[in-house]
Short mmCIF file of C-alpha atoms in Angstrom, two decimals:
data_model
loop_
_atom_site.label_atom_id
_atom_site.label_comp_id
_atom_site.label_asym_id
_atom_site.label_seq_id
_atom_site.Cartn_x
_atom_site.Cartn_y
_atom_site.Cartn_z
CA MET A 29 214.28 222.24 -17.98
CA ASN A 30 212.99 219.52 -20.60
CA SER A 31 215.62 217.13 -19.47
CA THR A 32 214.40 217.55 -15.62
CA ILE A 33 210.91 216.98 -16.58
CA VAL A 34 211.85 213.61 -18.51
CA GLN A 35 213.97 212.56 -15.66
CA LEU A 36 211.36 213.07 -13.12
CA SER A 37 208.85 211.18 -15.31
CA CYS A 38 211.02 208.27 -15.77
CA ARG A 39 211.67 207.85 -11.94
CA CYS A 40 207.91 208.24 -11.00
CA TRP A 41 206.97 205.44 -13.73
CA LEU A 42 209.62 203.33 -12.37
CA VAL A 43 208.18 203.53 -8.77
CA GLY A 44 204.52 202.84 -10.09
CA ALA A 45 205.83 199.75 -12.08
CA ALA A 46 207.72 198.33 -9.35
CA VAL A 47 205.01 198.66 -6.99
CA THR A 48 202.44 196.94 -9.41
CA GLY A 49 204.85 194.13 -10.03
CA ILE A 50 204.85 193.50 -5.98
CA SER A 51 201.18 193.95 -5.29
CA GLY A 52 200.97 190.27 -4.90
CA ALA A 53 203.50 190.14 -2.23
CA LEU A 54 201.67 192.77 -0.34
CA GLN A 55 198.45 190.57 -0.66
CA LEU A 56 200.42 187.76 1.24
CA SER A 57 201.44 190.31 3.96
CA ASN A 58 197.96 191.74 4.32
CA ALA A 59 196.47 188.26 4.78
CA ALA A 60 198.90 187.41 7.47
CA GLU A 61 197.93 190.49 9.14
CA ALA A 62 194.29 189.96 8.93
CA PRO A 63 193.76 188.53 12.15
CA LEU A 64 196.09 190.80 13.83
CA ALA A 65 193.90 193.62 12.63
CA ASN A 66 190.79 192.41 13.70
CA THR A 67 188.85 195.55 14.88
CA ASN A 68 186.27 193.68 16.72
CA ALA A 69 188.94 192.12 19.09
CA PRO A 70 189.01 193.29 22.56
CA SER A 71 191.87 195.52 23.66
CA ILE A 72 193.27 194.44 27.01
CA ALA A 73 195.90 195.93 29.26
CA LEU A 74 199.22 194.05 29.67
CA ASP A 75 198.94 193.94 33.17
CA ALA A 76 195.15 192.61 32.94
CA LEU A 77 196.40 189.90 30.75
CA VAL A 78 199.20 188.60 33.28
CA ALA A 79 196.48 188.68 36.00
CA ASP A 80 194.22 186.62 33.66
CA VAL A 81 196.86 183.95 33.22
CA LEU A 82 197.57 183.75 36.78
CA GLU A 83 193.78 183.25 37.54
CA HIS A 84 192.76 180.83 34.87
CA ASN A 85 195.89 178.76 33.83
CA PRO A 86 194.92 175.12 33.83
CA GLU A 87 198.39 174.02 35.04
CA LEU A 88 197.82 175.51 38.18
CA ASN A 89 195.36 172.88 39.15
CA PHE A 90 198.18 170.38 38.84
CA TYR A 91 200.28 172.11 41.51
CA ARG A 92 197.17 172.36 43.63
CA ALA A 93 196.58 168.85 43.42
CA GLU A 94 200.12 168.10 44.13
CA ILE A 95 200.01 170.08 47.45
CA ALA A 96 196.76 168.27 48.26
CA ALA A 97 198.37 164.91 47.62
CA VAL A 98 201.35 165.60 49.88
CA LYS A 99 198.90 166.61 52.77
CA GLY A 100 197.47 163.12 52.58
CA GLU A 101 200.85 161.64 52.69
CA ARG A 102 201.77 163.98 55.59
CA ARG A 103 198.74 162.60 57.29
CA THR A 104 199.37 159.12 56.61
CA ALA A 105 203.09 159.43 57.86
CA ALA A 106 201.64 160.41 61.61
CA VAL A 107 199.26 157.50 61.71
CA TRP A 108 199.92 154.31 63.82
CA PRO A 109 199.19 151.11 62.09
CA ASN A 110 195.74 149.58 63.20
CA PRO A 111 195.63 146.92 65.67
CA GLU A 112 195.26 143.35 64.79
CA VAL A 113 192.64 141.06 66.15
CA ALA A 114 193.17 137.18 65.91
CA THR A 115 190.93 134.42 67.13
CA THR A 116 191.00 130.53 67.21
CA ILE A 117 188.36 127.98 67.83
CA GLY A 118 188.52 124.31 67.90
CA GLN A 119 187.79 120.86 69.64
CA LYS A 120 189.84 119.59 72.67
CA GLN A 121 190.33 115.96 73.62
CA VAL A 122 191.82 114.88 77.16
CA ARG A 123 192.78 111.05 77.74
CA SER A 124 194.03 109.98 81.26
CA GLY A 125 193.88 106.57 82.97
CA GLY A 126 191.65 105.03 80.21
CA LEU A 127 189.25 107.95 80.34
CA SER A 128 188.69 110.71 77.64
CA ASP A 129 186.75 114.00 77.73
CA GLU A 130 186.07 116.18 74.75
CA GLY A 131 185.10 119.93 74.74
CA MET A 132 185.43 123.22 72.87
CA ALA A 133 188.72 125.33 73.16
CA TRP A 134 188.88 128.95 71.82
CA SER A 135 191.21 132.07 72.18
CA VAL A 136 191.10 135.65 71.38
CA SER A 137 193.90 138.29 71.07
CA VAL A 138 194.47 141.80 70.14
CA GLN A 139 197.90 143.07 69.16
CA GLN A 140 199.29 146.56 68.32
CA THR A 141 202.68 147.16 66.46
CA PHE A 142 204.77 149.68 67.95
CA GLU A 143 207.13 151.38 65.84
CA TRP A 144 211.00 151.61 66.83
CA PRO A 145 211.36 155.01 68.46
CA GLY A 146 212.07 157.86 66.16
CA ARG A 147 210.68 156.24 63.23
CA ILE A 148 207.23 158.11 63.21
CA PRO A 149 208.92 161.52 63.78
CA LEU A 150 211.37 161.02 60.82
CA ARG A 151 208.50 160.12 58.61
CA LYS A 152 206.62 163.37 59.49
CA ALA A 153 209.79 165.30 58.93
CA ILE A 154 210.14 163.83 55.63
CA ALA A 155 206.56 164.51 54.67
CA ASN A 156 206.88 167.98 56.01
CA HIS A 157 209.70 168.65 53.90
CA GLN A 158 207.90 167.36 51.06
CA MET A 159 205.08 169.82 51.35
CA GLN A 160 207.76 172.52 51.42
CA LEU A 161 208.87 171.12 48.15
CA ALA A 162 205.32 171.18 46.71
CA GLU A 163 204.79 174.66 47.94
CA LEU A 164 207.94 175.92 46.52
CA GLY A 165 207.12 174.29 43.26
CA PHE A 166 203.96 176.06 42.97
CA ALA A 167 205.41 179.46 43.87
CA GLN A 168 208.18 179.03 41.26
CA PHE A 169 205.55 177.95 38.75
CA LYS A 170 203.40 181.03 39.27
CA ALA A 171 206.64 183.34 39.13
CA SER A 172 207.88 181.64 35.93
CA LEU A 173 204.09 181.88 34.50
CA ALA A 174 203.67 185.53 35.18
CA ALA A 175 207.15 186.45 33.46
CA ARG A 176 206.11 184.34 30.55
CA ALA A 177 202.85 185.86 30.16
CA ARG A 178 204.11 189.43 30.52
CA THR A 179 206.66 188.72 27.84
CA LEU A 180 204.13 187.15 25.51
CA ALA A 181 201.84 189.98 25.95
CA TYR A 182 204.48 192.43 25.15
CA ASN A 183 205.49 190.54 22.09
CA VAL A 184 201.67 190.64 20.75
CA PHE A 185 202.11 194.52 21.39
CA ALA A 186 205.46 194.66 19.75
CA ALA A 187 204.32 192.69 16.74
CA GLN A 188 201.16 195.15 16.32
CA GLU A 189 203.69 198.25 16.28
CA LYS A 190 205.92 196.50 13.67
CA SER A 191 202.87 195.53 11.58
CA ALA A 192 201.56 199.04 11.73
CA ALA A 193 204.88 200.40 10.64
CA ALA A 194 205.27 198.24 7.82
CA LYS A 195 201.78 198.75 6.65
CA GLN A 196 202.33 202.52 6.91
CA VAL A 197 205.36 202.19 4.42
CA ALA A 198 203.44 199.59 2.29
CA ASP A 199 200.64 202.22 1.96
CA ARG A 200 203.07 204.92 0.56
CA PHE A 201 204.33 202.32 -2.33
CA GLN A 202 200.72 201.87 -3.16
CA GLN A 203 199.76 205.27 -3.41
CA LEU A 204 202.82 205.84 -5.56
CA ARG A 205 201.83 202.91 -7.73
CA GLU A 206 198.14 204.43 -8.12
CA VAL A 207 199.75 207.79 -9.28
CA LEU A 208 202.81 206.72 -11.38
CA VAL A 209 201.84 203.49 -12.93
CA GLN A 210 200.80 205.20 -16.16
CA ARG A 211 204.51 206.56 -16.80
CA ASP A 212 206.63 205.15 -19.40
CA PRO A 213 210.35 204.30 -18.46
CA ALA A 214 213.37 204.92 -20.98
CA GLY A 215 217.02 203.85 -20.47
CA LEU A 216 218.97 201.59 -18.05
CA THR A 217 218.87 203.72 -15.12
CA PRO A 218 215.13 203.56 -14.84
CA GLN A 219 215.10 199.66 -14.93
CA LEU A 220 217.81 199.46 -12.24
CA GLU A 221 215.85 201.73 -10.03
CA THR A 222 212.74 199.44 -10.67
CA ARG A 223 214.75 196.51 -9.38
CA ILE A 224 215.81 198.54 -6.30
CA ILE A 225 212.12 199.17 -5.44
CA GLU A 226 211.03 195.71 -6.28
CA ALA A 227 213.70 194.36 -3.79
CA THR A 228 212.66 196.93 -1.15
CA GLU A 229 208.99 195.93 -1.51
CA LEU A 230 209.82 192.26 -1.22
CA THR A 231 211.69 193.02 1.89
CA LEU A 232 208.82 194.89 3.23
CA ALA A 233 206.39 192.33 2.57
CA ARG A 234 208.46 189.68 4.37
CA LYS A 235 208.74 192.14 7.39
CA ALA A 236 205.01 192.50 7.47
CA THR A 237 204.44 188.79 7.30
CA GLU A 238 207.00 187.91 10.07
CA ALA A 239 205.40 190.57 12.52
CA ALA A 240 202.09 189.17 11.87
CA LEU A 241 203.30 185.49 12.36
CA GLU A 242 205.05 186.42 15.49
CA ALA A 243 201.94 187.99 16.96
CA GLN A 244 199.98 185.05 16.09
CA SER A 245 202.52 182.59 17.57
CA ALA A 246 202.64 184.72 20.78
CA LEU A 247 198.91 185.21 20.76
CA LEU A 248 198.24 181.14 20.59
CA GLU A 249 200.52 180.66 23.52
CA LEU A 250 198.96 183.47 25.42
CA ASN A 251 195.48 182.02 24.72
CA GLN A 252 196.77 178.58 25.92
CA LEU A 253 198.10 179.93 29.14
CA ARG A 254 194.86 181.66 29.63
CA GLY A 255 192.84 178.68 29.26
CA GLN A 256 191.09 180.51 26.41
CA PRO A 257 190.01 179.03 22.70
CA TRP A 258 192.77 179.28 20.06
CA THR A 259 190.81 181.41 17.83
CA ASN A 260 190.22 183.94 20.59
CA ALA A 261 191.43 187.20 19.14
CA THR A 262 193.05 189.85 21.42
CA LYS A 263 194.84 193.26 21.13
CA VAL A 264 197.16 194.58 23.55
CA GLU A 265 196.78 198.14 24.62
CA PRO A 266 199.65 200.53 23.76
CA VAL A 267 202.21 200.19 26.70
CA LYS A 268 205.11 201.99 27.84
CA LEU A 269 208.05 200.01 29.71
CA THR A 270 210.14 201.67 32.30
CA PHE A 271 213.10 199.96 33.75
CA GLY A 272 214.50 200.45 37.24
CA LYS A 273 218.23 200.14 38.33
CA ALA A 274 219.44 196.65 39.22
CA PRO A 275 221.17 196.31 42.73
CA GLY A 276 224.83 195.51 42.93
CA GLN A 277 226.21 192.16 41.99
CA ASP A 278 227.01 191.37 45.53
CA ASP A 279 223.40 192.16 46.82
CA LEU A 280 221.86 190.15 44.03
CA LEU A 281 224.16 186.99 44.88
CA ALA A 282 223.46 187.31 48.55
CA ALA A 283 219.61 187.85 48.14
CA ALA A 284 219.55 184.53 45.88
CA GLN A 285 221.12 182.53 48.77
CA THR A 286 217.73 182.85 50.61
CA ASN A 287 215.02 183.68 47.96
CA ASN A 288 215.97 181.40 44.93
CA PHE A 289 213.31 178.98 44.60
CA GLU A 290 215.77 176.22 43.11
CA LEU A 291 218.36 176.75 45.67
CA GLN A 292 215.80 176.52 48.50
CA MET A 293 214.41 173.18 46.87
CA ARG A 294 217.81 171.75 46.75
CA ARG A 295 218.66 172.55 50.39
CA ILE A 296 215.22 171.03 51.42
CA GLU A 297 215.83 167.81 49.33
CA LEU A 298 219.33 167.55 51.07
CA GLU A 299 217.79 167.83 54.53
CA GLN A 300 215.00 165.38 53.51
CA GLN A 301 217.69 162.83 52.35
CA GLY A 302 219.47 163.21 55.57
CA PHE A 303 216.04 162.22 57.44
CA ARG A 304 215.83 159.35 54.93
CA VAL A 305 219.34 157.95 55.97
CA SER A 306 218.45 158.13 59.71
CA LEU A 307 215.20 156.48 58.79
CA ALA A 308 216.82 153.61 56.98
CA ARG A 309 219.01 153.13 59.99
CA LYS A 310 216.30 152.88 62.21
CA ASP A 311 214.35 150.47 60.00
CA GLY A 312 217.09 148.05 60.70
CA TYR A 313 215.59 147.59 64.28
CA PRO A 314 212.57 145.54 64.54
CA SER A 315 208.89 146.55 65.51
CA LEU A 316 207.42 145.57 68.78
CA THR A 317 204.15 143.85 68.46
CA LEU A 318 202.31 143.74 71.99
CA GLY A 319 198.68 142.77 73.11
CA PRO A 320 196.47 141.00 75.44
CA TYR A 321 195.10 137.63 74.84
CA TYR A 322 192.38 135.34 76.23
CA SER A 323 191.90 131.55 76.12
CA ASN A 324 189.05 129.09 77.23
CA GLU A 325 189.13 125.50 77.25
CA ARG A 326 186.65 122.73 78.28
CA ALA A 327 187.30 119.24 78.37
CA GLY A 328 186.30 117.62 81.58
CA ASP A 329 187.77 120.60 83.69
CA ARG A 330 187.39 124.26 82.53
CA GLU A 331 190.85 126.03 81.81
CA GLN A 332 191.14 129.72 81.34
CA GLN A 333 194.26 131.77 80.44
CA VAL A 334 194.75 135.78 80.31
CA GLY A 335 198.01 137.25 79.54
CA VAL A 336 200.00 139.61 77.26
CA GLY A 337 201.56 138.46 74.21
CA ILE A 338 204.94 140.00 72.84
CA SER A 339 206.50 139.27 69.35
CA MET A 340 209.18 140.92 67.26
CA LEU A 341 211.56 140.05 64.11
CA LEU A 342 215.00 138.91 64.83
CA PRO A 343 217.46 140.88 62.74
CA LEU A 344 219.61 138.22 61.85
CA TRP A 345 219.77 137.90 58.02
CA ASN A 346 218.52 141.42 57.05
CA ARG A 347 219.62 144.67 58.97
CA ASN A 348 218.54 146.89 56.05
CA LYS A 349 222.19 147.51 55.08
CA GLY A 350 221.20 147.82 51.40
CA ASN A 351 218.45 150.56 51.79
CA ILE A 352 221.06 152.50 54.29
CA GLU A 353 223.75 152.44 51.43
CA THR A 354 221.21 153.44 48.97
CA ALA A 355 220.00 156.51 51.33
CA GLU A 356 223.48 157.56 51.94
CA ALA A 357 224.22 157.50 48.22
CA ARG A 358 221.09 159.60 47.61
CA ARG A 359 222.40 162.02 50.10
CA LYS A 360 225.50 162.22 48.27
CA GLN A 361 223.78 163.03 45.09
CA ALA A 362 221.77 165.81 46.92
CA GLU A 363 224.83 167.39 48.17
CA THR A 364 226.29 167.54 44.49
CA SER A 365 223.03 168.68 43.28
CA LEU A 366 223.05 171.71 45.62
CA PHE A 367 226.62 172.50 44.67
CA VAL A 368 225.93 172.41 40.97
CA THR A 369 222.76 174.42 41.41
CA GLN A 370 224.71 177.14 43.43
CA ARG A 371 227.35 177.49 40.70
CA ASP A 372 224.82 177.59 37.85
CA LEU A 373 222.72 180.08 39.76
CA ASP A 374 225.51 182.33 40.40
CA ARG A 375 226.36 182.19 36.64
CA ARG A 376 222.97 182.93 35.43
CA ILE A 377 222.58 185.80 37.91
CA LEU A 378 225.97 187.48 36.50
CA GLU A 379 224.80 186.73 32.77
CA LYS A 380 221.36 188.47 33.39
CA LEU A 381 222.74 191.30 35.34
CA LEU A 382 225.24 192.03 32.53
CA ALA A 383 222.39 191.67 29.83
CA TYR A 384 220.07 193.95 31.83
CA GLN A 385 222.69 196.65 32.24
CA THR A 386 223.84 196.47 28.78
CA LYS A 387 220.14 196.90 27.28
CA LEU A 388 219.56 199.70 29.75
CA THR A 389 222.46 201.45 28.52
CA GLU A 390 221.53 200.89 25.01
CA ILE A 391 217.79 202.12 25.82
CA GLY A 392 219.31 205.16 27.38
CA LYS A 393 220.95 206.31 24.33
CA TRP A 394 217.58 206.60 22.66
CA ARG A 395 215.80 209.95 22.52
CA PRO A 396 212.17 209.76 23.39
CA GLU A 397 211.23 211.20 20.14
CA THR A 398 213.65 209.10 17.94
CA VAL A 399 211.24 206.66 16.28
CA ASP A 400 208.90 209.69 15.74
CA GLU A 401 211.56 211.69 14.04
CA PHE A 402 212.47 208.80 11.71
CA ARG A 403 208.67 208.53 10.86
CA LYS A 404 208.32 212.17 9.99
CA ALA A 405 211.56 211.69 7.96
CA ALA A 406 210.13 208.89 6.06
CA GLU A 407 207.04 210.99 5.36
CA LEU A 408 209.01 213.91 4.30
CA ALA A 409 211.07 211.80 1.86
CA ASP A 410 207.99 210.35 0.41
CA ARG A 411 206.54 213.85 -0.40
CA HIS A 412 209.84 215.27 -1.71
CA TYR A 413 210.50 212.02 -3.83
CA ARG A 414 207.15 212.65 -5.57
CA LEU A 415 208.44 216.05 -6.47
CA GLY A 416 211.58 214.77 -7.70
CA ALA A 417 213.82 216.61 -5.00
CA VAL A 418 215.00 213.26 -3.27
CA PRO A 419 216.92 210.43 -5.13
CA ILE A 420 215.56 206.95 -4.86
CA ALA A 421 218.49 205.86 -2.83
CA THR A 422 217.63 208.26 -0.09
CA TYR A 423 213.89 207.36 -0.34
CA VAL A 424 214.33 203.78 0.05
CA GLU A 425 217.18 203.93 2.58
CA LEU A 426 214.73 206.05 4.93
CA GLN A 427 211.86 204.12 4.67
CA LYS A 428 214.03 200.92 5.57
CA GLN A 429 215.74 202.70 8.43
CA TYR A 430 212.50 203.80 9.97
CA LEU A 431 211.39 200.11 10.11
CA GLU A 432 214.79 199.05 11.58
CA ALA A 433 214.51 201.74 14.11
CA VAL A 434 210.99 200.88 15.26
CA GLU A 435 212.06 197.12 15.39
CA ALA A 436 215.35 197.77 17.04
CA LEU A 437 213.75 199.69 19.85
CA LEU A 438 210.83 197.16 20.48
CA ASP A 439 213.31 194.25 20.61
CA THR A 440 215.80 195.95 22.95
CA ARG A 441 213.01 196.69 25.30
CA ARG A 442 211.78 193.08 25.10
CA GLU A 443 215.31 191.80 25.73
CA ALA A 444 215.46 194.13 28.67
CA LEU A 445 212.11 193.09 29.95
CA GLU A 446 213.25 189.26 29.74
CA ALA A 447 216.54 189.91 31.49
CA GLY A 448 215.02 192.08 34.21
CA GLN A 449 212.15 189.67 34.96
CA GLU A 450 214.65 186.61 34.91
CA LEU A 451 216.92 188.61 37.21
CA GLN A 452 214.03 189.34 39.79
CA ARG A 453 212.92 185.63 39.47
CA LEU A 454 216.49 184.22 40.29
CA THR A 455 217.17 186.53 43.29
CA GLY A 456 213.74 187.08 44.71
CA LEU A 457 214.31 190.73 44.84
CA ASP A 458 211.56 193.08 43.71
CA PHE A 459 213.55 196.16 42.67
CA ASP A 460 210.97 197.51 40.11
CA ALA A 461 212.83 196.25 37.26
CA VAL A 462 210.01 196.63 34.82
CA GLN A 463 206.96 198.88 35.16
CA THR A 464 204.34 199.01 32.69
CA LYS A 465 202.38 202.31 32.03
CA THR A 466 199.96 203.29 29.44
CA PRO A 467 201.16 206.18 27.20
#
């Protein structure tokens, strides 16, 4: 009986001594968690944060301005060149049979340049395709922005959960220190157990610090996307993610053929480049300048002329062959880009589908109460360790496994979230890959 009491006393003293020696590490962890644990920070739902980003992101103005600029280019492409007015004025002398007369001579003309047939429609077609590219770029950016905002918001929530779990375990060590710090150790075993507790405590402090830093990093980027000050503190309300079943591989690949932003843009660029080739060929033909003119001369007699002037360039030296070759080369580049994009898109879809299905299978193996049971087991081990009924190895392992279980579940859900969102973005199919619910 006395031997049991001495052994329990030594074990308890070891816990207290170890926790005392690592209190400095916990202070670092608490300092890193301070911004995260700001109780005055407003609590916002995940979907509300995503909507806020889509409404206030400053970079959206860039794409809106790009669309406005392309509208101006499209308007310019359909406008005829302005007519040109020319006038001359001078003195005229006439000599005949020893006689001479002087008078004024002047003329005026108005000329309009007419493009070779087909040029203006081709320029309008090129401008219309540029407008489609600008609109697709805007839609692609908004889809990527929403996915990134949702991932960042969930990262903040996950870091909050990890930090709370680490703090919960840290509080247990702190309470043990306050109770057992007065105990005296004896023998080799207590010293070795002290080192075990020290190592565990350092690991715990590192986990808490990393979770706090992850939360702050995600929050900084989230504030950047929202157009908010860097110091704006925000807490994400508890959220439960539910994942839908992904369509079949063939359905996803077929949907991507018509819905994928990058593939649509490469096709439009190829069509646009075809119009540029046609325009370069037509630019080899001259434009026609046509317009009326009127001239008046007074030198003895009065002479007037009224007529129509026609002028055009003779394509003798430059038939625009260089620009035609350049445009055809650009079209071949566009064809290659479309082919490469198609192959790369198929690969990414298959990768994300495999990742999404794997993560869903992994999540399906978790029982809803798994993490809660780990938490209860860690609390039970803490109580029984104080009574001497649980060895230190079991106690430390349960605390570590509880934290690792929390991290594993949160990280797996985050990976499923990223894969599901990317799969929807690549294919354009909204199959309810990710749904958010407030528990």
